[in-house]
């Protein structure tokens, strides 16, 4: 039997033997496989198909998996850019029957909620698994409840769309989580507020960290000492970084604005140091960001780098920076926060629920949501307080050591053994 994961992570079938996906996720699957062997000799992924254009554009930093060698197989789902009407039309005749067959081949179904309620994909595998009496693991990676309000405030949603999200779409997502919390064997939710509100005291509902770094990626003692000692220098230039997908909701433009403002503050105060921002990644906003940088002549302050494959080179690069910026315009729970910690990279972030949750680790300083002035002020404040930054760097490394992918996969294995045996 198979350990089946029904996901929204897009895959591309290169040929009959080879599939491709985001590199960090491929690493996660390879680490996961030996831990789920009691429930399946191979992992079967059922997820949307990446388009050929996206694959060719991102081929250099995607991971390629030999299906037979790695015992990771792929069942193609609908195309990732399939429209809602087309999805609704196809669902009863091809999409859902395929999910039913995939579930029937499984010993365990691992899936999540369908955040787009017009494209019920992942949640159908949970529903079918419950009907078929399969073991089930449900994962929810974000608290969706504030996103409509946030998107309305940023102008992403019209008033009509806001009301639809608040009173129809969000309740339907909540219904999926409540169903899973009631009927699934193990439920993992990203954020303590989700656990408290949906778990209702059920022991099988767990808060989890979705980390991907291993011990070898964590800043060495020697590099830690070097990084800390660099904060003893006066008038040192500050290097900020963002890495991940270049998407509008990530608030990358806000980061650029904050970088510009902090340099204006430094100029007003006759400070000799400067602050720069490096953006590492690829995505749909890339051309817009290039245009902003060119139009405002910010080439000396803001640097665009392409995407880097997940691994030693990326972590070595990140360790050279001083702060990670996070300015999400809607709720976000990126894995990058843990990768940053592994690099001894403190974070300055908008005070969305996930970053507020992590603030008690001593690795994150939060500022008022959407306030580029507050972000710029916090950058200046920390740049003038090296002792506080040193404590944050140490806290980052300590947290990373205690929360590697291996640690969390073993926790999940223990939970799986406990709750799937019932």
Short mmCIF file of C-alpha atoms in Angstrom, two decimals:
data_model
loop_
_atom_site.label_atom_id
_atom_site.label_comp_id
_atom_site.label_asym_id
_atom_site.label_seq_id
_atom_site.Cartn_x
_atom_site.Cartn_y
_atom_site.Cartn_z
CA UNK A 1 0.00 0.00 0.00
CA UNK A 2 0.99 3.62 -0.46
CA UNK A 3 1.51 6.65 1.73
CA UNK A 4 -0.46 9.12 -0.36
CA UNK A 5 -0.06 12.90 -0.16
CA UNK A 6 -2.71 14.97 -1.93
CA UNK A 7 -1.19 18.43 -2.17
CA UNK A 8 -1.35 21.77 -3.92
CA UNK A 9 2.43 21.79 -4.54
CA UNK A 10 2.78 21.67 -8.35
CA UNK A 11 4.87 18.92 -9.95
CA UNK A 12 6.08 18.49 -13.50
CA UNK A 13 6.45 15.12 -15.21
CA UNK A 14 9.69 15.34 -17.17
CA UNK A 15 9.37 11.79 -18.51
CA UNK A 16 7.95 8.45 -17.39
CA UNK A 17 10.72 8.07 -14.81
CA UNK A 18 11.38 11.65 -13.66
CA UNK A 19 9.38 14.36 -11.91
CA UNK A 20 10.37 17.85 -10.81
CA UNK A 21 9.28 20.11 -7.96
CA UNK A 22 10.54 22.82 -5.63
CA UNK A 23 13.90 21.70 -4.26
CA UNK A 24 13.23 22.08 -0.53
CA UNK A 25 10.05 20.04 -0.84
CA UNK A 26 11.88 17.29 -2.73
CA UNK A 27 14.40 17.11 0.12
CA UNK A 28 11.54 16.91 2.59
CA UNK A 29 9.97 13.98 0.73
CA UNK A 30 13.23 12.05 0.70
CA UNK A 31 13.63 12.59 4.44
CA UNK A 32 10.00 11.65 5.06
CA UNK A 33 10.01 8.34 3.17
CA UNK A 34 11.94 6.15 5.65
CA UNK A 35 9.82 7.49 8.49
CA UNK A 36 6.53 6.54 6.87
CA UNK A 37 7.67 3.09 5.71
CA UNK A 38 5.41 1.32 8.28
CA UNK A 39 2.43 2.77 6.39
CA UNK A 40 3.66 2.58 2.80
CA UNK A 41 6.63 1.35 0.79
CA UNK A 42 6.45 4.37 -1.43
CA UNK A 43 5.12 7.92 -1.31
CA UNK A 44 2.56 8.75 -3.97
CA UNK A 45 1.98 12.42 -4.71
CA UNK A 46 -1.27 13.56 -6.28
CA UNK A 47 -1.13 17.27 -7.03
CA UNK A 48 -1.70 19.85 -9.78
CA UNK A 49 0.52 19.76 -12.85
CA UNK A 50 3.07 22.52 -13.32
CA UNK A 51 2.89 24.07 -16.78
CA UNK A 52 5.73 23.49 -19.21
CA UNK A 53 6.42 27.23 -19.38
CA UNK A 54 6.85 27.46 -15.60
CA UNK A 55 9.02 24.34 -15.58
CA UNK A 56 11.35 25.65 -18.29
CA UNK A 57 11.65 29.04 -16.60
CA UNK A 58 12.52 27.53 -13.22
CA UNK A 59 14.25 24.31 -14.32
CA UNK A 60 17.67 25.30 -12.98
CA UNK A 61 16.57 25.53 -9.35
CA UNK A 62 13.96 22.77 -9.30
CA UNK A 63 14.80 19.33 -7.94
CA UNK A 64 14.44 16.31 -10.20
CA UNK A 65 13.33 13.02 -8.67
CA UNK A 66 13.93 9.55 -10.11
CA UNK A 67 10.62 7.92 -9.22
CA UNK A 68 11.79 4.29 -9.04
CA UNK A 69 15.06 5.05 -7.31
CA UNK A 70 13.54 7.37 -4.71
CA UNK A 71 10.24 5.42 -4.36
CA UNK A 72 8.37 8.69 -4.84
CA UNK A 73 5.68 8.50 -7.50
CA UNK A 74 3.40 11.09 -9.02
CA UNK A 75 -0.21 10.93 -10.17
CA UNK A 76 -1.02 13.97 -12.26
CA UNK A 77 -3.83 16.22 -11.09
CA UNK A 78 -5.50 19.11 -12.93
CA UNK A 79 -3.28 21.78 -14.44
CA UNK A 80 -2.28 24.32 -11.82
CA UNK A 81 -3.81 27.18 -13.83
CA UNK A 82 -7.09 25.43 -14.59
CA UNK A 83 -9.90 27.97 -14.30
CA UNK A 84 -12.63 27.66 -11.70
CA UNK A 85 -15.43 27.04 -14.25
CA UNK A 86 -13.37 24.37 -15.99
CA UNK A 87 -12.49 22.76 -12.66
CA UNK A 88 -16.14 22.70 -11.59
CA UNK A 89 -17.13 21.20 -14.92
CA UNK A 90 -14.45 18.49 -14.78
CA UNK A 91 -14.68 17.65 -11.07
CA UNK A 92 -17.47 15.02 -11.10
CA UNK A 93 -16.22 13.32 -14.28
CA UNK A 94 -12.42 13.21 -14.01
CA UNK A 95 -10.88 15.07 -11.06
CA UNK A 96 -12.82 13.54 -8.16
CA UNK A 97 -12.91 10.00 -9.64
CA UNK A 98 -9.11 10.13 -9.92
CA UNK A 99 -8.86 11.22 -6.29
CA UNK A 100 -11.16 8.34 -5.30
CA UNK A 101 -8.88 5.84 -7.07
CA UNK A 102 -5.75 7.33 -5.51
CA UNK A 103 -7.33 7.13 -2.06
CA UNK A 104 -8.36 3.52 -2.67
CA UNK A 105 -4.68 2.62 -3.31
CA UNK A 106 -3.57 4.22 -0.04
CA UNK A 107 -2.91 3.02 3.45
CA UNK A 108 -2.62 6.60 4.71
CA UNK A 109 -3.93 9.83 3.19
CA UNK A 110 -2.02 13.02 4.01
CA UNK A 111 -3.78 16.17 2.80
CA UNK A 112 -5.00 19.66 3.68
CA UNK A 113 -7.98 21.96 3.29
CA UNK A 114 -8.96 23.37 -0.10
CA UNK A 115 -8.53 27.10 0.35
CA UNK A 116 -10.25 27.84 -2.95
CA UNK A 117 -13.77 26.58 -2.24
CA UNK A 118 -14.52 26.53 -5.99
CA UNK A 119 -11.67 24.06 -6.55
CA UNK A 120 -12.23 21.31 -3.99
CA UNK A 121 -9.21 19.11 -4.51
CA UNK A 122 -7.22 18.25 -1.39
CA UNK A 123 -10.19 18.14 0.98
CA UNK A 124 -11.94 15.62 -1.27
CA UNK A 125 -9.16 13.12 -0.54
CA UNK A 126 -9.84 13.50 3.19
CA UNK A 127 -13.58 13.13 2.64
CA UNK A 128 -13.11 10.03 0.46
CA UNK A 129 -10.59 8.58 2.93
CA UNK A 130 -13.06 8.90 5.80
CA UNK A 131 -15.73 7.15 3.68
CA UNK A 132 -13.27 4.37 2.75
CA UNK A 133 -12.01 3.96 6.31
CA UNK A 134 -8.42 4.97 5.55
CA UNK A 135 -5.92 6.39 8.01
CA UNK A 136 -5.81 10.18 7.68
CA UNK A 137 -3.37 12.99 8.43
CA UNK A 138 -4.63 16.53 7.93
CA UNK A 139 -2.32 19.55 7.74
CA UNK A 140 -3.29 23.24 7.66
CA UNK A 141 -0.44 25.66 7.09
CA UNK A 142 -2.09 29.03 7.68
CA UNK A 143 -4.74 30.74 9.78
CA UNK A 144 -7.04 32.08 7.07
CA UNK A 145 -9.47 33.96 9.30
CA UNK A 146 -7.93 37.44 9.13
CA UNK A 147 -6.91 37.34 5.48
CA UNK A 148 -10.14 38.78 4.08
CA UNK A 149 -9.96 41.83 6.35
CA UNK A 150 -6.27 42.29 5.51
CA UNK A 151 -6.85 41.94 1.77
CA UNK A 152 -9.70 44.43 1.94
CA UNK A 153 -7.54 46.97 3.75
CA UNK A 154 -4.78 46.63 1.17
CA UNK A 155 -7.24 47.06 -1.69
CA UNK A 156 -6.80 43.55 -3.02
CA UNK A 157 -10.48 42.77 -2.36
CA UNK A 158 -13.52 44.84 -3.24
CA UNK A 159 -16.22 45.30 -0.63
CA UNK A 160 -18.32 42.63 -2.35
CA UNK A 161 -15.42 40.15 -2.39
CA UNK A 162 -14.65 40.95 1.23
CA UNK A 163 -18.18 40.10 2.33
CA UNK A 164 -18.16 36.93 0.26
CA UNK A 165 -14.85 35.86 1.82
CA UNK A 166 -15.91 36.71 5.34
CA UNK A 167 -19.38 35.17 5.31
CA UNK A 168 -19.17 32.40 2.71
CA UNK A 169 -15.66 31.34 1.71
CA UNK A 170 -13.94 31.53 5.11
CA UNK A 171 -16.75 29.66 6.91
CA UNK A 172 -16.45 26.92 4.28
CA UNK A 173 -12.71 26.65 4.95
CA UNK A 174 -13.42 26.57 8.68
CA UNK A 175 -15.94 23.80 8.07
CA UNK A 176 -13.22 21.73 6.40
CA UNK A 177 -10.90 22.19 9.38
CA UNK A 178 -13.67 21.29 11.82
CA UNK A 179 -14.49 18.17 9.79
CA UNK A 180 -10.83 17.14 9.83
CA UNK A 181 -10.44 17.87 13.54
CA UNK A 182 -13.42 15.64 14.22
CA UNK A 183 -12.77 12.71 11.86
CA UNK A 184 -9.04 12.58 10.99
CA UNK A 185 -6.61 10.47 13.00
CA UNK A 186 -3.93 13.18 13.27
CA UNK A 187 -4.35 16.91 12.65
CA UNK A 188 -1.38 19.28 12.41
CA UNK A 189 -2.11 23.00 12.35
CA UNK A 190 0.47 25.75 11.91
CA UNK A 191 -0.20 28.18 14.73
CA UNK A 192 -1.33 27.78 18.32
CA UNK A 193 -4.46 29.84 17.76
CA UNK A 194 -5.66 27.30 15.19
CA UNK A 195 -5.02 24.46 17.62
CA UNK A 196 -6.84 26.23 20.43
CA UNK A 197 -9.88 27.17 18.36
CA UNK A 198 -10.33 24.03 16.27
CA UNK A 199 -8.73 21.37 18.43
CA UNK A 200 -11.09 21.97 21.36
CA UNK A 201 -8.72 20.09 23.66
CA UNK A 202 -8.35 17.03 21.40
CA UNK A 203 -4.87 15.58 21.88
CA UNK A 204 -4.63 14.53 18.24
CA UNK A 205 -4.66 18.20 17.12
CA UNK A 206 -1.07 19.49 17.20
CA UNK A 207 0.80 22.71 16.56
CA UNK A 208 3.79 22.11 14.29
CA UNK A 209 6.76 23.84 12.67
CA UNK A 210 7.34 23.06 9.01
CA UNK A 211 11.14 23.21 9.01
CA UNK A 212 13.31 21.98 6.14
CA UNK A 213 16.90 22.72 7.24
CA UNK A 214 19.19 19.99 8.50
CA UNK A 215 21.99 20.25 11.05
CA UNK A 216 24.68 20.74 8.40
CA UNK A 217 23.05 23.99 7.20
CA UNK A 218 23.17 25.64 10.61
CA UNK A 219 25.72 28.37 11.19
CA UNK A 220 28.95 26.89 12.58
CA UNK A 221 30.44 28.03 15.88
CA UNK A 222 33.23 29.78 13.96
CA UNK A 223 30.85 31.64 11.66
CA UNK A 224 28.63 32.48 14.63
CA UNK A 225 31.59 34.06 16.42
CA UNK A 226 32.54 35.97 13.27
CA UNK A 227 28.99 37.20 12.76
CA UNK A 228 28.71 38.37 16.36
CA UNK A 229 32.12 40.07 16.33
CA UNK A 230 31.17 42.01 13.19
CA UNK A 231 28.61 43.85 15.31
CA UNK A 232 31.45 45.35 17.31
CA UNK A 233 32.41 47.50 14.34
CA UNK A 234 31.20 51.08 14.34
CA UNK A 235 29.41 52.53 11.32
CA UNK A 236 29.02 49.08 9.74
CA UNK A 237 26.77 48.92 6.72
CA UNK A 238 23.55 46.94 7.26
CA UNK A 239 22.59 44.25 4.76
CA UNK A 240 18.93 43.26 4.61
CA UNK A 241 17.59 40.31 2.67
CA UNK A 242 14.35 38.75 1.47
CA UNK A 243 14.29 35.31 -0.12
CA UNK A 244 11.38 33.37 -1.50
CA UNK A 245 8.70 33.80 -4.13
CA UNK A 246 8.34 37.24 -5.69
CA UNK A 247 4.62 37.70 -5.12
CA UNK A 248 2.65 40.88 -4.41
CA UNK A 249 1.21 39.62 -1.10
CA UNK A 250 4.72 39.13 0.26
CA UNK A 251 5.04 42.92 0.58
CA UNK A 252 8.41 43.18 -1.17
CA UNK A 253 7.60 46.71 -2.36
CA UNK A 254 7.10 47.69 1.30
CA UNK A 255 10.59 46.34 2.02
CA UNK A 256 12.01 48.50 -0.77
CA UNK A 257 10.20 51.56 0.59
CA UNK A 258 11.47 50.85 4.13
CA UNK A 259 15.03 50.49 2.81
CA UNK A 260 14.74 53.83 1.06
CA UNK A 261 13.36 55.45 4.21
CA UNK A 262 16.04 54.09 6.52
CA UNK A 263 18.72 55.54 4.24
CA UNK A 264 16.94 58.89 4.36
CA UNK A 265 16.97 58.67 8.17
CA UNK A 266 20.69 57.89 8.15
CA UNK A 267 21.35 60.80 5.83
CA UNK A 268 19.40 63.19 8.07
CA UNK A 269 21.43 62.03 11.06
CA UNK A 270 24.71 62.34 9.13
CA UNK A 271 25.42 58.66 9.71
CA UNK A 272 28.20 57.21 7.57
CA UNK A 273 26.68 53.74 7.31
CA UNK A 274 24.14 52.68 4.70
CA UNK A 275 21.46 50.01 4.43
CA UNK A 276 20.94 47.79 1.38
CA UNK A 277 18.33 45.18 0.51
CA UNK A 278 18.96 42.03 -1.54
CA UNK A 279 15.97 40.17 -2.98
CA UNK A 280 16.59 36.51 -3.76
CA UNK A 281 13.95 34.60 -5.68
CA UNK A 282 11.75 34.41 -8.75
CA UNK A 283 8.07 34.97 -9.40
CA UNK A 284 5.36 36.93 -11.12
CA UNK A 285 6.37 40.27 -9.55
CA UNK A 286 9.94 40.23 -10.81
CA UNK A 287 9.44 42.66 -13.71
CA UNK A 288 7.48 45.07 -11.53
CA UNK A 289 10.23 45.12 -8.93
CA UNK A 290 12.89 45.74 -11.59
CA UNK A 291 10.89 48.66 -12.93
CA UNK A 292 10.50 50.22 -9.45
CA UNK A 293 14.24 49.91 -8.81
CA UNK A 294 15.09 51.43 -12.19
CA UNK A 295 12.49 54.21 -12.10
CA UNK A 296 13.50 55.32 -8.60
CA UNK A 297 17.22 54.80 -9.31
CA UNK A 298 17.65 52.50 -6.33
CA UNK A 299 20.28 50.25 -7.91
CA UNK A 300 22.79 51.11 -5.16
CA UNK A 301 20.35 50.21 -2.39
CA UNK A 302 18.26 47.33 -3.76
CA UNK A 303 19.70 44.31 -5.54
CA UNK A 304 17.69 41.65 -7.35
CA UNK A 305 19.19 38.18 -7.46
CA UNK A 306 17.60 35.21 -9.13
CA UNK A 307 16.31 32.16 -7.33
CA UNK A 308 18.83 29.84 -5.71
CA UNK A 309 18.43 26.12 -5.23
CA UNK A 310 17.76 25.09 -1.67
CA UNK A 311 20.93 23.87 -0.01
CA UNK A 312 24.41 24.74 1.19
CA UNK A 313 25.04 27.54 -1.31
CA UNK A 314 21.83 29.36 -0.37
CA UNK A 315 22.47 29.06 3.37
CA UNK A 316 26.07 30.21 2.96
CA UNK A 317 24.81 33.26 1.08
CA UNK A 318 22.11 34.10 3.65
CA UNK A 319 24.57 33.95 6.54
CA UNK A 320 26.29 37.05 5.14
CA UNK A 321 23.26 39.26 5.77
CA UNK A 322 22.16 41.03 8.94
CA UNK A 323 18.34 40.90 8.95
CA UNK A 324 15.57 39.12 7.11
CA UNK A 325 12.58 41.32 6.28
CA UNK A 326 9.01 40.03 6.22
CA UNK A 327 6.16 42.35 5.21
CA UNK A 328 3.21 40.11 4.28
CA UNK A 329 0.00 41.83 3.20
CA UNK A 330 -2.05 38.81 4.26
CA UNK A 331 -1.47 35.97 6.70
CA UNK A 332 1.65 34.03 5.81
CA UNK A 333 3.61 31.18 7.38
CA UNK A 334 6.73 30.84 5.23
CA UNK A 335 9.39 28.22 5.85
CA UNK A 336 11.97 30.96 5.25
CA UNK A 337 11.73 32.07 8.89
CA UNK A 338 13.35 28.82 10.02
CA UNK A 339 15.92 28.85 7.24
CA UNK A 340 16.84 32.36 8.35
CA UNK A 341 17.30 31.19 11.94
CA UNK A 342 19.68 28.48 10.75
CA UNK A 343 21.80 31.26 9.22
CA UNK A 344 21.84 33.34 12.41
CA UNK A 345 19.62 35.85 10.65
CA UNK A 346 17.26 37.83 12.93
CA UNK A 347 13.95 38.99 11.47
CA UNK A 348 12.08 42.28 11.32
CA UNK A 349 8.48 41.57 10.38
CA UNK A 350 4.97 42.96 10.27
CA UNK A 351 2.98 41.83 13.30
CA UNK A 352 0.83 39.18 11.62
CA UNK A 353 -0.20 36.30 13.86
CA UNK A 354 2.60 33.92 12.86
CA UNK A 355 5.42 36.38 13.46
CA UNK A 356 3.86 37.41 16.76
CA UNK A 357 3.78 33.71 17.70
CA UNK A 358 7.51 33.47 16.94
CA UNK A 359 8.44 36.70 18.72
CA UNK A 360 8.73 34.85 22.02
CA UNK A 361 11.68 32.89 20.59
CA UNK A 362 13.78 36.06 20.71
CA UNK A 363 14.49 35.83 16.99
CA UNK A 364 11.86 38.23 15.62
CA UNK A 365 11.06 41.89 16.16
CA UNK A 366 7.59 42.84 14.93
CA UNK A 367 6.29 46.22 13.82
CA UNK A 368 2.84 47.58 13.00
CA UNK A 369 1.30 45.93 9.97
CA UNK A 370 1.72 47.91 6.70
CA UNK A 371 3.86 50.58 8.39
CA UNK A 372 7.02 51.05 6.35
CA UNK A 373 7.90 53.90 8.72
CA UNK A 374 7.81 51.50 11.67
CA UNK A 375 9.91 48.98 9.77
CA UNK A 376 12.50 51.62 8.87
CA UNK A 377 12.58 52.84 12.49
CA UNK A 378 13.07 49.28 13.78
CA UNK A 379 15.96 48.72 11.36
CA UNK A 380 17.58 51.91 12.63
CA UNK A 381 16.89 51.04 16.26
CA UNK A 382 18.48 47.59 15.98
CA UNK A 383 21.43 48.86 13.96
CA UNK A 384 22.20 51.13 16.92
CA UNK A 385 21.83 48.32 19.48
CA UNK A 386 24.45 45.66 18.65
CA UNK A 387 24.07 43.87 21.99
CA UNK A 388 20.39 43.20 21.30
CA UNK A 389 21.23 41.96 17.80
CA UNK A 390 23.90 39.61 19.16
CA UNK A 391 21.32 38.06 21.48
CA UNK A 392 18.94 37.62 18.55
CA UNK A 393 21.64 35.93 16.46
CA UNK A 394 22.39 33.46 19.25
CA UNK A 395 18.65 32.84 19.77
CA UNK A 396 18.28 32.13 16.05
CA UNK A 397 20.99 29.49 16.03
CA UNK A 398 19.73 27.89 19.25
CA UNK A 399 16.20 27.65 17.89
CA UNK A 400 17.46 26.21 14.59
CA UNK A 401 19.46 23.51 16.37
CA UNK A 402 16.41 22.48 18.40
CA UNK A 403 14.04 22.54 15.43
CA UNK A 404 15.74 20.88 12.47
CA UNK A 405 13.75 18.98 9.89
CA UNK A 406 14.94 15.74 11.49
CA UNK A 407 13.61 16.84 14.89
CA UNK A 408 10.20 17.68 13.47
CA UNK A 409 9.96 14.63 11.24
CA UNK A 410 10.67 12.50 14.30
CA UNK A 411 8.00 14.35 16.27
CA UNK A 412 5.55 13.78 13.45
CA UNK A 413 6.58 10.10 13.30
CA UNK A 414 5.89 9.73 17.02
CA UNK A 415 2.49 11.39 16.62
CA UNK A 416 1.72 9.21 13.60
CA UNK A 417 2.58 6.03 15.49
CA UNK A 418 0.47 7.16 18.43
CA UNK A 419 -2.68 8.26 16.65
CA UNK A 420 -2.74 6.03 13.55
CA UNK A 421 -2.47 2.94 15.74
CA UNK A 422 -5.76 3.75 17.45
#
